[in-house]
Tab-separated table of C-alpha atoms and ligand atoms in Angstrom:
chain	number	residue	atom	x	y	z
A	1	UNK	CA	-5.243	-61.597	10.581
A	2	UNK	CA	-3.512	-64.696	11.888
A	3	UNK	CA	-3.648	-64.924	15.618
A	4	UNK	CA	-2.005	-67.008	18.274
A	5	UNK	CA	-3.484	-65.425	21.398
A	6	UNK	CA	-7.094	-66.470	20.876
A	7	UNK	CA	-8.529	-69.153	18.600
A	8	UNK	CA	-10.201	-68.248	15.334
A	9	UNK	CA	-13.927	-67.736	15.944
A	10	UNK	CA	-13.477	-66.858	19.630
A	11	UNK	CA	-16.816	-65.476	20.817
A	12	UNK	CA	-16.242	-61.962	22.155
A	13	UNK	CA	-19.243	-60.159	23.538
A	14	UNK	CA	-21.212	-59.041	26.555
A	15	UNK	CA	-24.042	-60.146	28.806
A	16	UNK	CA	-27.253	-58.855	30.371
A	17	UNK	CA	-30.323	-60.273	32.108
A	18	UNK	CA	-33.932	-59.454	31.265
A	19	UNK	CA	-34.947	-58.429	34.784
A	20	UNK	CA	-32.076	-55.952	35.080
A	21	UNK	CA	-32.184	-54.330	31.643
A	22	UNK	CA	-35.583	-54.625	29.984
A	23	UNK	CA	-37.935	-52.627	32.196
A	24	UNK	CA	-41.505	-52.698	30.795
A	25	UNK	CA	-42.333	-54.944	33.705
A	26	UNK	CA	-46.084	-54.915	33.081
A	27	UNK	CA	-46.279	-54.250	29.354
A	28	UNK	CA	-47.658	-56.512	26.642
A	29	UNK	CA	-48.954	-59.155	29.005
A	30	UNK	CA	-45.837	-59.667	31.107
A	31	UNK	CA	-46.506	-61.043	34.591
A	32	UNK	CA	-44.590	-59.996	37.684
A	33	UNK	CA	-41.357	-61.741	38.510
A	34	UNK	CA	-39.517	-61.859	41.820
A	35	UNK	CA	-37.244	-59.087	40.539
A	36	UNK	CA	-40.151	-56.661	40.228
A	37	UNK	CA	-40.741	-56.600	43.987
A	38	UNK	CA	-37.126	-56.077	45.076
A	39	UNK	CA	-36.304	-52.500	46.058
A	40	UNK	CA	-33.435	-50.106	45.922
A	41	UNK	CA	-32.824	-49.183	49.574
A	42	UNK	CA	-30.953	-45.876	49.630
A	43	UNK	CA	-30.007	-46.146	53.288
A	44	UNK	CA	-28.739	-49.692	53.264
A	45	UNK	CA	-24.967	-49.677	53.215
A	46	UNK	CA	-23.204	-51.573	50.497
A	47	UNK	CA	-21.778	-53.852	53.169
A	48	UNK	CA	-25.281	-54.855	54.142
A	49	UNK	CA	-26.537	-55.394	50.633
A	50	UNK	CA	-27.037	-59.078	51.251
A	51	UNK	CA	-30.097	-58.152	53.275
A	52	UNK	CA	-31.613	-56.767	50.093
A	53	UNK	CA	-31.916	-60.297	48.839
A	54	UNK	CA	-33.754	-61.563	51.881
A	55	UNK	CA	-37.312	-60.523	51.504
A	56	UNK	CA	-40.400	-61.164	53.617
A	57	UNK	CA	-43.974	-61.820	52.558
A	58	UNK	CA	-44.910	-58.470	54.073
A	59	UNK	CA	-42.364	-56.679	51.890
A	60	UNK	CA	-43.761	-58.423	48.817
A	61	UNK	CA	-47.297	-57.343	49.739
A	62	UNK	CA	-46.091	-53.771	50.248
A	63	UNK	CA	-44.395	-53.872	46.860
A	64	UNK	CA	-47.607	-55.055	45.226
A	65	UNK	CA	-49.491	-52.100	46.700
A	66	UNK	CA	-46.765	-49.544	46.062
A	67	UNK	CA	-47.549	-47.464	43.027
A	68	UNK	CA	-44.489	-45.214	43.431
A	69	UNK	CA	-42.148	-46.516	40.737
A	70	UNK	CA	-39.070	-44.736	42.119
A	71	UNK	CA	-37.484	-47.475	44.193
A	72	UNK	CA	-38.395	-50.583	42.205
A	73	UNK	CA	-35.539	-50.081	39.807
A	74	UNK	CA	-35.837	-53.403	37.999
A	75	UNK	CA	-39.320	-52.458	36.863
A	76	UNK	CA	-37.760	-49.860	34.580
A	77	UNK	CA	-34.307	-51.445	34.092
A	78	UNK	CA	-32.475	-49.560	31.366
A	79	UNK	CA	-35.622	-49.425	29.212
A	80	UNK	CA	-34.094	-51.943	26.852
A	81	UNK	CA	-37.583	-53.107	25.880
A	82	UNK	CA	-38.068	-49.771	24.129
A	83	UNK	CA	-34.428	-49.311	23.050
A	84	UNK	CA	-33.829	-52.871	21.846
A	85	UNK	CA	-32.943	-52.141	18.205
A	86	UNK	CA	-30.701	-49.238	19.102
A	87	UNK	CA	-28.940	-51.370	21.733
A	88	UNK	CA	-28.267	-54.292	19.420
A	89	UNK	CA	-26.960	-51.881	16.780
A	90	UNK	CA	-24.512	-50.462	19.359
A	91	UNK	CA	-23.317	-53.976	20.200
A	92	UNK	CA	-22.810	-54.550	16.501
A	93	UNK	CA	-20.815	-51.334	16.255
A	94	UNK	CA	-18.444	-52.781	18.877
A	95	UNK	CA	-18.177	-55.889	16.720
A	96	UNK	CA	-19.864	-58.280	19.161
A	97	UNK	CA	-19.726	-61.897	18.046
A	98	UNK	CA	-22.028	-63.047	20.837
A	99	UNK	CA	-24.637	-61.436	23.060
A	100	UNK	CA	-25.745	-63.184	26.242
A	101	UNK	CA	-29.267	-62.284	27.352
A	102	UNK	CA	-32.006	-63.976	29.296
A	103	UNK	CA	-35.609	-64.584	28.429
A	104	UNK	CA	-37.982	-63.400	31.153
A	105	UNK	CA	-40.083	-66.463	31.896
A	106	UNK	CA	-42.890	-64.154	33.061
A	107	UNK	CA	-43.027	-62.519	29.610
A	108	UNK	CA	-43.737	-65.918	28.058
A	109	UNK	CA	-45.826	-67.509	30.826
A	110	UNK	CA	-46.909	-64.572	33.029
A	111	UNK	CA	-47.777	-66.825	35.974
A	112	UNK	CA	-45.666	-69.853	35.043
A	113	UNK	CA	-48.735	-72.108	35.280
A	114	UNK	CA	-50.661	-70.539	32.359
A	115	UNK	CA	-52.084	-72.874	29.773
A	116	UNK	CA	-50.891	-70.896	26.762
A	117	UNK	CA	-47.859	-68.686	26.217
A	118	UNK	CA	-48.131	-64.937	25.773
A	119	UNK	CA	-47.642	-64.208	22.078
A	120	UNK	CA	-46.501	-60.604	22.610
A	121	UNK	CA	-43.673	-61.830	24.835
A	122	UNK	CA	-42.617	-64.462	22.322
A	123	UNK	CA	-42.662	-61.849	19.580
A	124	UNK	CA	-40.402	-59.475	21.512
A	125	UNK	CA	-37.601	-62.050	21.691
A	126	UNK	CA	-38.161	-63.146	18.115
A	127	UNK	CA	-37.666	-59.542	17.023
A	128	UNK	CA	-34.569	-59.333	19.200
A	129	UNK	CA	-33.085	-62.511	17.712
A	130	UNK	CA	-33.854	-61.227	14.224
A	131	UNK	CA	-31.849	-58.100	15.007
A	132	UNK	CA	-28.981	-60.273	16.241
A	133	UNK	CA	-29.128	-62.357	13.089
A	134	UNK	CA	-29.171	-59.255	10.910
A	135	UNK	CA	-25.979	-58.110	12.640
A	136	UNK	CA	-24.382	-61.580	12.743
A	137	UNK	CA	-24.382	-61.672	16.514
A	138	UNK	CA	-24.772	-65.144	18.026
A	139	UNK	CA	-27.244	-65.086	20.931
A	140	UNK	CA	-26.395	-66.997	24.104
A	141	UNK	CA	-29.629	-67.358	26.033
A	142	UNK	CA	-30.133	-67.955	29.745
A	143	UNK	CA	-33.464	-69.646	30.373
A	144	UNK	CA	-33.718	-68.456	33.961
A	145	UNK	CA	-31.733	-65.553	35.375
A	146	UNK	CA	-33.087	-64.456	38.776
A	147	UNK	CA	-36.580	-63.910	37.395
A	148	UNK	CA	-39.012	-66.710	38.330
A	149	UNK	CA	-42.636	-65.556	38.013
A	150	UNK	CA	-43.913	-64.150	41.317
A	151	UNK	CA	-46.911	-66.470	41.196
A	152	UNK	CA	-44.556	-69.290	42.152
A	153	UNK	CA	-43.943	-67.514	45.453
A	154	UNK	CA	-47.533	-66.591	46.136
A	155	UNK	CA	-49.329	-69.788	45.138
A	156	UNK	CA	-46.667	-72.482	45.284
A	157	UNK	CA	-43.609	-73.188	47.409
A	158	UNK	CA	-41.384	-71.711	44.727
A	159	UNK	CA	-38.926	-74.193	43.243
A	160	UNK	CA	-39.486	-76.472	46.253
A	161	UNK	CA	-42.810	-77.440	44.593
A	162	UNK	CA	-42.409	-80.332	42.203
A	163	UNK	CA	-44.982	-78.916	39.739
A	164	UNK	CA	-42.558	-76.134	38.924
A	165	UNK	CA	-40.313	-78.615	37.104
A	166	UNK	CA	-43.150	-79.345	34.661
A	167	UNK	CA	-43.955	-75.655	34.229
A	168	UNK	CA	-40.318	-74.920	33.439
A	169	UNK	CA	-40.083	-77.820	31.006
A	170	UNK	CA	-43.166	-76.539	29.174
A	171	UNK	CA	-41.621	-73.058	28.977
A	172	UNK	CA	-38.350	-74.492	27.639
A	173	UNK	CA	-40.206	-76.525	25.043
A	174	UNK	CA	-42.030	-73.416	23.845
A	175	UNK	CA	-38.958	-71.192	23.594
A	176	UNK	CA	-36.683	-73.780	22.014
A	177	UNK	CA	-39.304	-74.614	19.366
A	178	UNK	CA	-39.986	-70.972	18.662
A	179	UNK	CA	-36.344	-69.855	18.462
A	180	UNK	CA	-34.839	-72.938	16.891
A	181	UNK	CA	-33.657	-71.012	13.848
A	182	UNK	CA	-32.024	-68.283	15.896
A	183	UNK	CA	-30.388	-69.677	19.038
A	184	UNK	CA	-27.727	-72.365	19.232
A	185	UNK	CA	-26.187	-71.642	22.667
A	186	UNK	CA	-28.300	-71.964	25.835
A	187	UNK	CA	-27.722	-71.830	29.594
A	188	UNK	CA	-30.245	-73.332	31.987
A	189	UNK	CA	-30.023	-71.591	35.400
A	190	UNK	CA	-27.895	-68.535	36.045
A	191	UNK	CA	-25.514	-69.120	38.967
A	192	UNK	CA	-27.396	-72.263	39.896
A	193	UNK	CA	-25.395	-72.431	43.150
A	194	UNK	CA	-26.943	-69.166	44.343
A	195	UNK	CA	-30.022	-71.069	45.540
A	196	UNK	CA	-28.118	-71.387	48.822
A	197	UNK	CA	-27.164	-67.719	49.144
A	198	UNK	CA	-30.220	-65.949	47.790
A	199	UNK	CA	-33.082	-68.420	47.571
A	200	UNK	CA	-35.646	-65.738	46.749
A	201	UNK	CA	-34.222	-64.532	43.452
A	202	UNK	CA	-33.040	-67.982	42.366
A	203	UNK	CA	-35.708	-70.249	43.784
A	204	UNK	CA	-38.754	-68.042	44.501
A	205	UNK	CA	-38.427	-69.073	48.171
A	206	UNK	CA	-39.408	-66.844	51.098
A	207	UNK	CA	-38.405	-68.111	54.505
A	208	UNK	CA	-41.502	-66.965	56.409
A	209	UNK	CA	-43.743	-69.038	54.124
A	210	UNK	CA	-42.256	-72.261	55.446
A	211	UNK	CA	-42.726	-73.936	58.784
A	212	UNK	CA	-40.029	-72.946	61.219
A	213	UNK	CA	-36.918	-75.057	60.851
A	214	UNK	CA	-37.801	-76.391	57.389
A	215	UNK	CA	-36.330	-73.691	55.177
A	216	UNK	CA	-33.027	-75.463	54.602
A	217	UNK	CA	-34.917	-78.550	53.508
A	218	UNK	CA	-36.898	-76.386	51.052
A	219	UNK	CA	-33.734	-74.812	49.661
A	220	UNK	CA	-32.111	-78.163	48.899
A	221	UNK	CA	-35.346	-79.575	47.524
A	222	UNK	CA	-35.505	-76.580	45.184
A	223	UNK	CA	-31.882	-77.223	44.216
A	224	UNK	CA	-32.779	-80.799	43.327
A	225	UNK	CA	-35.707	-79.661	41.226
A	226	UNK	CA	-33.442	-77.312	39.296
A	227	UNK	CA	-30.965	-80.138	38.656
A	228	UNK	CA	-33.757	-82.283	37.205
A	229	UNK	CA	-35.254	-79.343	35.306
A	230	UNK	CA	-31.846	-78.497	33.867
A	231	UNK	CA	-31.345	-82.078	32.661
A	232	UNK	CA	-34.796	-82.125	31.065
A	233	UNK	CA	-34.172	-78.705	29.514
A	234	UNK	CA	-30.953	-80.056	28.007
A	235	UNK	CA	-32.809	-83.039	26.571
A	236	UNK	CA	-35.595	-80.935	25.071
A	237	UNK	CA	-33.240	-78.334	23.659
A	238	UNK	CA	-31.191	-81.029	21.931
A	239	UNK	CA	-34.378	-82.580	20.517
A	240	UNK	CA	-35.868	-79.297	19.346
A	241	UNK	CA	-32.625	-77.791	18.031
A	242	UNK	CA	-30.219	-80.327	16.559
A	243	UNK	CA	-26.634	-79.147	17.070
A	244	UNK	CA	-27.525	-76.879	19.966
A	245	UNK	CA	-25.186	-76.530	22.941
A	246	UNK	CA	-26.510	-76.316	26.486
A	247	UNK	CA	-24.372	-75.175	29.387
A	248	UNK	CA	-24.607	-74.946	33.141
A	249	UNK	CA	-23.731	-71.655	34.809
A	250	UNK	CA	-21.767	-71.407	38.033
A	251	UNK	CA	-20.748	-68.474	40.219
A	252	UNK	CA	-17.041	-69.252	40.225
A	253	UNK	CA	-15.776	-68.615	43.696
A	254	UNK	CA	-12.037	-68.865	44.029
A	255	UNK	CA	-10.650	-69.428	47.523
A	256	UNK	CA	-7.044	-69.207	48.638
A	257	UNK	CA	-5.941	-70.546	52.017
A	258	UNK	CA	-5.168	-67.459	54.113
A	259	UNK	CA	-2.002	-69.158	55.435
A	260	UNK	CA	-0.238	-72.488	54.770
A	261	UNK	CA	-1.787	-73.812	57.964
A	262	UNK	CA	-3.346	-77.125	56.807
A	263	UNK	CA	-6.577	-76.119	58.523
A	264	UNK	CA	-6.822	-73.071	56.288
A	265	UNK	CA	-6.081	-75.248	53.258
A	266	UNK	CA	-8.787	-77.683	54.309
A	267	UNK	CA	-11.254	-74.827	54.718
A	268	UNK	CA	-10.412	-73.478	51.254
A	269	UNK	CA	-10.934	-76.933	49.787
A	270	UNK	CA	-14.294	-77.278	51.512
A	271	UNK	CA	-15.501	-73.888	50.328
A	272	UNK	CA	-14.413	-74.686	46.788
A	273	UNK	CA	-16.298	-77.971	46.823
A	274	UNK	CA	-19.447	-76.384	48.236
A	275	UNK	CA	-19.339	-74.299	45.078
A	276	UNK	CA	-18.301	-77.026	42.600
A	277	UNK	CA	-21.096	-79.318	43.832
A	278	UNK	CA	-23.579	-77.556	41.569
A	279	UNK	CA	-21.557	-77.916	38.380
A	280	UNK	CA	-20.523	-81.466	39.364
A	281	UNK	CA	-24.182	-82.457	39.483
A	282	UNK	CA	-24.872	-80.980	36.052
A	283	UNK	CA	-21.704	-82.243	34.354
A	284	UNK	CA	-21.388	-85.709	35.884
A	285	UNK	CA	-25.155	-86.174	36.144
A	286	UNK	CA	-25.133	-87.233	39.761
A	287	UNK	CA	-24.770	-85.865	43.263
A	288	UNK	CA	-21.093	-85.818	44.265
A	289	UNK	CA	-20.318	-87.945	47.319
A	290	UNK	CA	-19.403	-84.910	49.419
A	291	UNK	CA	-22.768	-83.236	48.701
A	292	UNK	CA	-24.583	-86.404	49.744
A	293	UNK	CA	-22.499	-86.484	52.934
A	294	UNK	CA	-23.230	-82.807	53.589
A	295	UNK	CA	-26.981	-83.357	53.210
A	296	UNK	CA	-26.902	-86.412	55.463
A	297	UNK	CA	-25.073	-84.438	58.151
A	298	UNK	CA	-27.667	-81.695	57.948
A	299	UNK	CA	-30.444	-84.280	58.206
A	300	UNK	CA	-31.839	-83.286	54.810
A	301	UNK	CA	-33.517	-85.915	52.715
A	302	UNK	CA	-34.231	-84.957	49.146
A	303	UNK	CA	-37.550	-86.190	47.806
A	304	UNK	CA	-36.911	-87.694	44.395
A	305	UNK	CA	-39.175	-89.184	41.759
A	306	UNK	CA	-38.239	-92.633	40.496
A	307	UNK	CA	-36.616	-91.413	37.278
A	308	UNK	CA	-34.794	-88.342	38.635
A	309	UNK	CA	-31.381	-89.971	39.000
A	310	UNK	CA	-31.615	-91.503	35.557
A	311	UNK	CA	-32.688	-88.209	33.977
A	312	UNK	CA	-29.767	-86.372	35.561
A	313	UNK	CA	-27.362	-89.043	34.348
A	314	UNK	CA	-28.719	-89.155	30.799
A	315	UNK	CA	-28.747	-85.457	30.052
A	316	UNK	CA	-25.636	-83.691	31.348
A	317	UNK	CA	-24.603	-80.315	29.975
A	318	UNK	CA	-22.367	-79.794	26.925
A	319	UNK	CA	-20.209	-77.032	28.343
A	320	UNK	CA	-19.504	-75.181	31.569
A	321	UNK	CA	-20.073	-71.468	31.835
A	322	UNK	CA	-19.366	-69.289	34.806
A	323	UNK	CA	-19.185	-65.791	36.231
A	324	UNK	CA	-15.946	-64.553	37.699
A	325	UNK	CA	-15.459	-61.215	39.425
A	326	UNK	CA	-13.082	-61.724	42.323
A	327	UNK	CA	-11.487	-64.155	44.746
A	328	UNK	CA	-11.181	-64.353	48.512
A	329	UNK	CA	-9.338	-66.168	51.263
A	330	UNK	CA	-10.382	-68.984	53.556
A	331	UNK	CA	-9.361	-69.278	57.140
A	332	UNK	CA	-10.185	-71.814	59.815
A	333	UNK	CA	-10.177	-68.894	62.236
A	334	UNK	CA	-11.688	-65.957	60.395
A	335	UNK	CA	-12.996	-64.097	63.467
A	336	UNK	CA	-10.053	-61.730	63.822
A	337	UNK	CA	-9.471	-61.161	60.121
A	338	UNK	CA	-10.780	-58.426	57.860
A	339	UNK	CA	-13.678	-59.366	55.600
A	340	UNK	CA	-14.018	-58.692	51.891
A	341	UNK	CA	-17.265	-58.582	49.974
A	342	UNK	CA	-17.642	-60.610	46.867
A	343	UNK	CA	-20.298	-61.569	44.406
A	344	UNK	CA	-23.108	-62.432	46.875
A	345	UNK	CA	-20.811	-63.769	49.575
A	346	UNK	CA	-18.158	-62.623	52.000
A	347	UNK	CA	-14.710	-64.070	52.510
A	348	UNK	CA	-11.494	-63.193	54.274
A	349	UNK	CA	-9.746	-60.198	52.743
A	350	UNK	CA	-6.609	-60.890	50.756
A	351	UNK	CA	-3.921	-58.323	51.679
A	352	UNK	CA	-2.317	-58.652	48.233
A	353	UNK	CA	-5.323	-57.502	46.253
A	354	UNK	CA	-7.009	-54.150	45.587
A	355	UNK	CA	-10.771	-53.819	45.900
A	356	UNK	CA	-13.499	-52.201	43.837
A	357	UNK	CA	-15.652	-49.380	45.200
A	358	UNK	CA	-18.058	-52.103	46.360
A	359	UNK	CA	-15.311	-53.969	48.200
A	360	UNK	CA	-14.941	-56.810	45.696
A	361	UNK	CA	-11.327	-57.912	45.435
A	362	UNK	CA	-9.756	-57.565	42.011
A	363	UNK	CA	-7.768	-60.619	40.972
A	364	UNK	CA	-7.090	-61.364	37.294
A	365	UNK	CA	-4.681	-64.193	38.131
A	366	UNK	CA	-7.555	-65.822	39.991
A	367	UNK	CA	-9.395	-66.021	36.669
A	368	UNK	CA	-6.558	-68.063	35.184
A	369	UNK	CA	-6.520	-70.315	38.252
A	370	UNK	CA	-10.273	-70.746	37.898
A	371	UNK	CA	-10.052	-71.614	34.203
A	372	UNK	CA	-7.395	-74.225	34.860
A	373	UNK	CA	-9.263	-75.742	37.810
A	374	UNK	CA	-12.538	-75.938	35.919
A	375	UNK	CA	-10.999	-77.389	32.774
A	376	UNK	CA	-8.998	-79.988	34.713
A	377	UNK	CA	-12.104	-80.986	36.635
A	378	UNK	CA	-14.677	-81.139	33.845
A	379	UNK	CA	-12.716	-81.528	30.570
A	380	UNK	CA	-15.499	-79.693	28.797
A	381	UNK	CA	-15.333	-76.438	26.849
A	382	UNK	CA	-15.610	-73.405	29.119
A	383	UNK	CA	-17.380	-70.092	28.549
A	384	UNK	CA	-16.797	-67.014	30.726
A	385	UNK	CA	-20.251	-65.470	30.670
A	386	UNK	CA	-19.762	-62.731	33.275
A	387	UNK	CA	-16.786	-60.651	34.299
A	388	UNK	CA	-16.464	-56.943	34.878
A	389	UNK	CA	-16.043	-54.025	37.207
A	390	UNK	CA	-18.981	-52.322	38.885
A	391	UNK	CA	-17.967	-48.669	39.236
A	392	UNK	CA	-19.295	-45.132	39.557
A	393	UNK	CA	-19.004	-43.456	36.153
A	394	UNK	CA	-19.040	-39.686	35.692
A	395	UNK	CA	-19.753	-37.720	32.562
A	396	UNK	CA	-16.729	-35.395	32.210
A	397	UNK	CA	-16.828	-31.762	31.187
A	398	UNK	CA	-16.009	-32.865	27.622
A	399	UNK	CA	-19.252	-34.869	27.636
A	400	UNK	CA	-17.387	-38.187	27.645
A	401	UNK	CA	-16.990	-41.035	30.109
A	402	UNK	CA	-13.346	-41.799	30.740
A	403	UNK	CA	-13.573	-45.230	32.352
A	404	UNK	CA	-9.900	-46.171	32.235
A	405	UNK	CA	-10.341	-48.153	35.508
A	406	UNK	CA	-12.761	-50.472	33.677
A	407	UNK	CA	-10.422	-50.819	30.712
A	408	UNK	CA	-7.598	-51.724	33.081
A	409	UNK	CA	-9.698	-54.351	34.877
A	410	UNK	CA	-10.948	-55.971	31.682
A	411	UNK	CA	-7.573	-55.838	29.965
A	412	UNK	CA	-5.845	-57.745	32.760
A	413	UNK	CA	-8.581	-60.369	32.842
A	414	UNK	CA	-8.523	-60.807	29.060
A	415	UNK	CA	-4.758	-61.259	29.049
A	416	UNK	CA	-4.884	-64.159	31.484
A	417	UNK	CA	-7.590	-65.795	29.380
A	418	UNK	CA	-5.077	-65.911	26.586
A	419	UNK	CA	-2.434	-67.364	28.930
A	420	UNK	CA	-4.870	-70.075	29.992
A	421	UNK	CA	-5.601	-70.918	26.350
A	422	UNK	CA	-2.022	-70.789	25.084
A	423	UNK	CA	-0.023	-72.055	28.062
A	424	UNK	CA	-2.527	-74.235	29.929
A	425	UNK	CA	-4.404	-75.685	26.962
A	426	UNK	CA	-7.816	-74.592	28.220
A	427	UNK	CA	-10.622	-74.791	25.657
A	428	UNK	CA	-12.456	-71.491	25.983
A	429	UNK	CA	-15.422	-70.808	23.721
A	430	UNK	CA	-15.849	-67.145	24.492
A	431	UNK	CA	-16.072	-64.232	26.858
A	432	UNK	CA	-19.067	-62.053	27.629
A	433	UNK	CA	-18.428	-59.112	29.972
A	434	UNK	CA	-21.167	-58.424	32.461
A	435	UNK	CA	-23.637	-55.590	31.928
A	436	UNK	CA	-22.248	-54.481	28.545
A	437	UNK	CA	-25.020	-51.885	28.581
A	438	UNK	CA	-25.485	-50.256	32.019
A	439	UNK	CA	-28.255	-51.999	33.936
A	440	UNK	CA	-29.664	-52.301	37.436
A	441	UNK	CA	-27.466	-54.141	39.938
A	442	UNK	CA	-28.772	-57.562	40.921
A	443	UNK	CA	-27.734	-57.282	44.546
A	444	UNK	CA	-28.194	-53.608	45.388
A	445	UNK	CA	-30.813	-52.484	42.851
A	446	UNK	CA	-28.563	-49.517	42.131
A	447	UNK	CA	-28.173	-48.024	38.687
A	448	UNK	CA	-25.052	-46.256	39.892
A	449	UNK	CA	-23.147	-49.554	40.053
A	450	UNK	CA	-22.292	-49.550	36.384
A	451	UNK	CA	-20.528	-52.220	34.334
A	452	UNK	CA	-21.212	-51.141	30.759
A	453	UNK	CA	-19.355	-50.006	27.666
A	454	UNK	CA	-22.554	-48.102	26.998
A	455	UNK	CA	-23.700	-45.542	29.548
A	456	UNK	CA	-27.427	-45.241	30.189
A	457	UNK	CA	-28.465	-41.817	31.407
A	458	UNK	CA	-30.596	-42.614	34.447
A	459	UNK	CA	-29.922	-42.479	38.177
A	460	UNK	CA	-30.828	-44.738	41.103
A	461	UNK	CA	-34.254	-43.119	41.374
A	462	UNK	CA	-35.159	-43.426	37.712
A	463	UNK	CA	-34.405	-39.804	36.792
A	464	UNK	CA	-32.797	-39.281	33.417
A	465	UNK	CA	-33.333	-39.496	29.691
A	466	UNK	CA	-32.271	-43.154	29.271
A	467	UNK	CA	-30.117	-41.938	26.367
A	468	UNK	CA	-27.166	-44.142	25.455
A	469	UNK	CA	-23.577	-42.787	25.463
A	470	UNK	CA	-20.406	-44.594	24.414
A	471	UNK	CA	-17.773	-44.774	27.147
A	472	UNK	CA	-14.033	-44.878	26.394
A	473	UNK	CA	-14.180	-48.619	27.060
A	474	UNK	CA	-16.573	-48.943	24.095
A	475	UNK	CA	-13.796	-47.996	21.656
A	476	UNK	CA	-11.210	-50.021	23.569
A	477	UNK	CA	-13.299	-53.218	23.415
A	478	UNK	CA	-14.106	-52.629	19.748
A	479	UNK	CA	-10.386	-52.776	18.987
A	480	UNK	CA	-9.915	-55.883	21.151
A	481	UNK	CA	-12.600	-57.668	19.149
A	482	UNK	CA	-11.390	-56.350	15.787
A	483	UNK	CA	-7.887	-57.699	16.448
A	484	UNK	CA	-9.129	-60.902	18.125
A	485	UNK	CA	-7.320	-59.885	21.284
A	486	UNK	CA	-3.981	-58.825	19.757
A	487	UNK	CA	-4.462	-55.217	20.839
A	488	UNK	CA	-4.354	-56.325	24.488
A	489	UNK	CA	-0.660	-57.003	24.147
A	490	UNK	CA	0.384	-53.813	22.309
B	501	LIG	C1	-23.954	-62.061	38.956
B	501	LIG	C2	-25.342	-62.070	38.390
B	501	LIG	O1	-24.028	-62.626	40.205
B	501	LIG	O2	-23.335	-60.851	39.212
B	501	LIG	C3	-25.773	-60.786	37.728
B	501	LIG	O3	-25.527	-63.162	37.522
B	501	LIG	C4	-25.270	-59.620	38.536
B	501	LIG	O4	-27.161	-60.810	37.585
B	501	LIG	C5	-23.749	-59.670	38.554
B	501	LIG	O5	-25.730	-58.390	38.101
B	501	LIG	C6	-23.085	-58.497	39.274
B	501	LIG	O6	-23.633	-58.353	40.546
B	501	LIG	P1	-24.238	-56.964	41.033
B	501	LIG	O7	-24.806	-57.258	42.330
B	501	LIG	O8	-23.078	-56.043	41.061
B	501	LIG	O9	-25.253	-56.573	40.016
């Protein structure tokens, strides 16, 4: 079918992360990751979920002693480890062209500093990639998605320790050599900017393990190490897999000035740049001037090795990927204004937008604005690797899941992607919806915050059969893919 809305070969698909979907947290030689000690807290309100991401050493020790599996939801995930073949077959049934997943570092190097990789872990992903190949699904692999091995917390200063760069490079060398015949598209660090907002899950950093007053320094040092590690990962991937494409991954935060007051506009610009800084560093291969100024003002001096700047400059990424869920407003005087939650941050509520059940503001037009801004800024191909609606799904009396709210959300976002391609000239490689198979929420550890086309029968406490059920959105997305997006405009 000829198509004007989306280019031929557009990569339609969905995304997951190992720590949220696999389960099997201690099987076949896997080591613990930071995700395995984060808990579902039934009495924490959704508004306070940010606290879930700030963990103390005492909480980690309690988690290590706790043998009650109920609340450590990421330890069981959606049992994808056991259901892998069935899951990939379901993705194939929807016609997926691409499947974004992450490799759990702790399945390959259980403690990150191990001498040799764990063969059982390597085999699991090889089997998975073979299934993808069998079904002509292109894998898009995140090397690190909120799952650094826990040993980096307990015996190192997380990503603030320089040695971690070498450990990561070794891991990347192993996986890119092993999967060179299966994986062309790679992402280095998921939402690399989230080091600032949740340093534990991104950087294996726990505040109480640092001398008082030095945590900010540690966070930015860890950021620097990830920039260098990402550049080296790009180099190695290109060497090990000729023709491979390596992308950075940004949480795209879209800020509108709350009013035309220039101070609100200035605030929106500042918040946008605080976010762009992370992609700027990975695309342009150097610290942007405003990030350097910000660090100087904070009195933070990054410790660099002699070749770090050169490495960052020599090995920038090939494309820019990002997550987009919602937008928010910026105000120079936010105190009296209503707040809106967002993907791991809070902003000023936009009175023109509806919100999800978790208070995230729904803004498809903001996706088009984001695509245009990113393409103008970087002039590199873009890839939307997360987008979706977290919602409560119910099984109806007819045994089906009628998730028309999800269809509506995705449909509006897909339509503006086409507008950005056709009217704004944006080069967009593909689109992977978040949590295509229901999985455990990153922020709240809830199973009941569902994003999938495929329902997984398990509740927040791990009760259920883990059986897979196709939601209405499953059939809707299948048609979108089959028609390369034409059905969106029927
Ligand atoms: C992104 C993460 O921030 O948002 C995912 O990369 C996460 O891991 C997704 O699951 C949605 O957030 P949440 O908190 O609803 O799971």
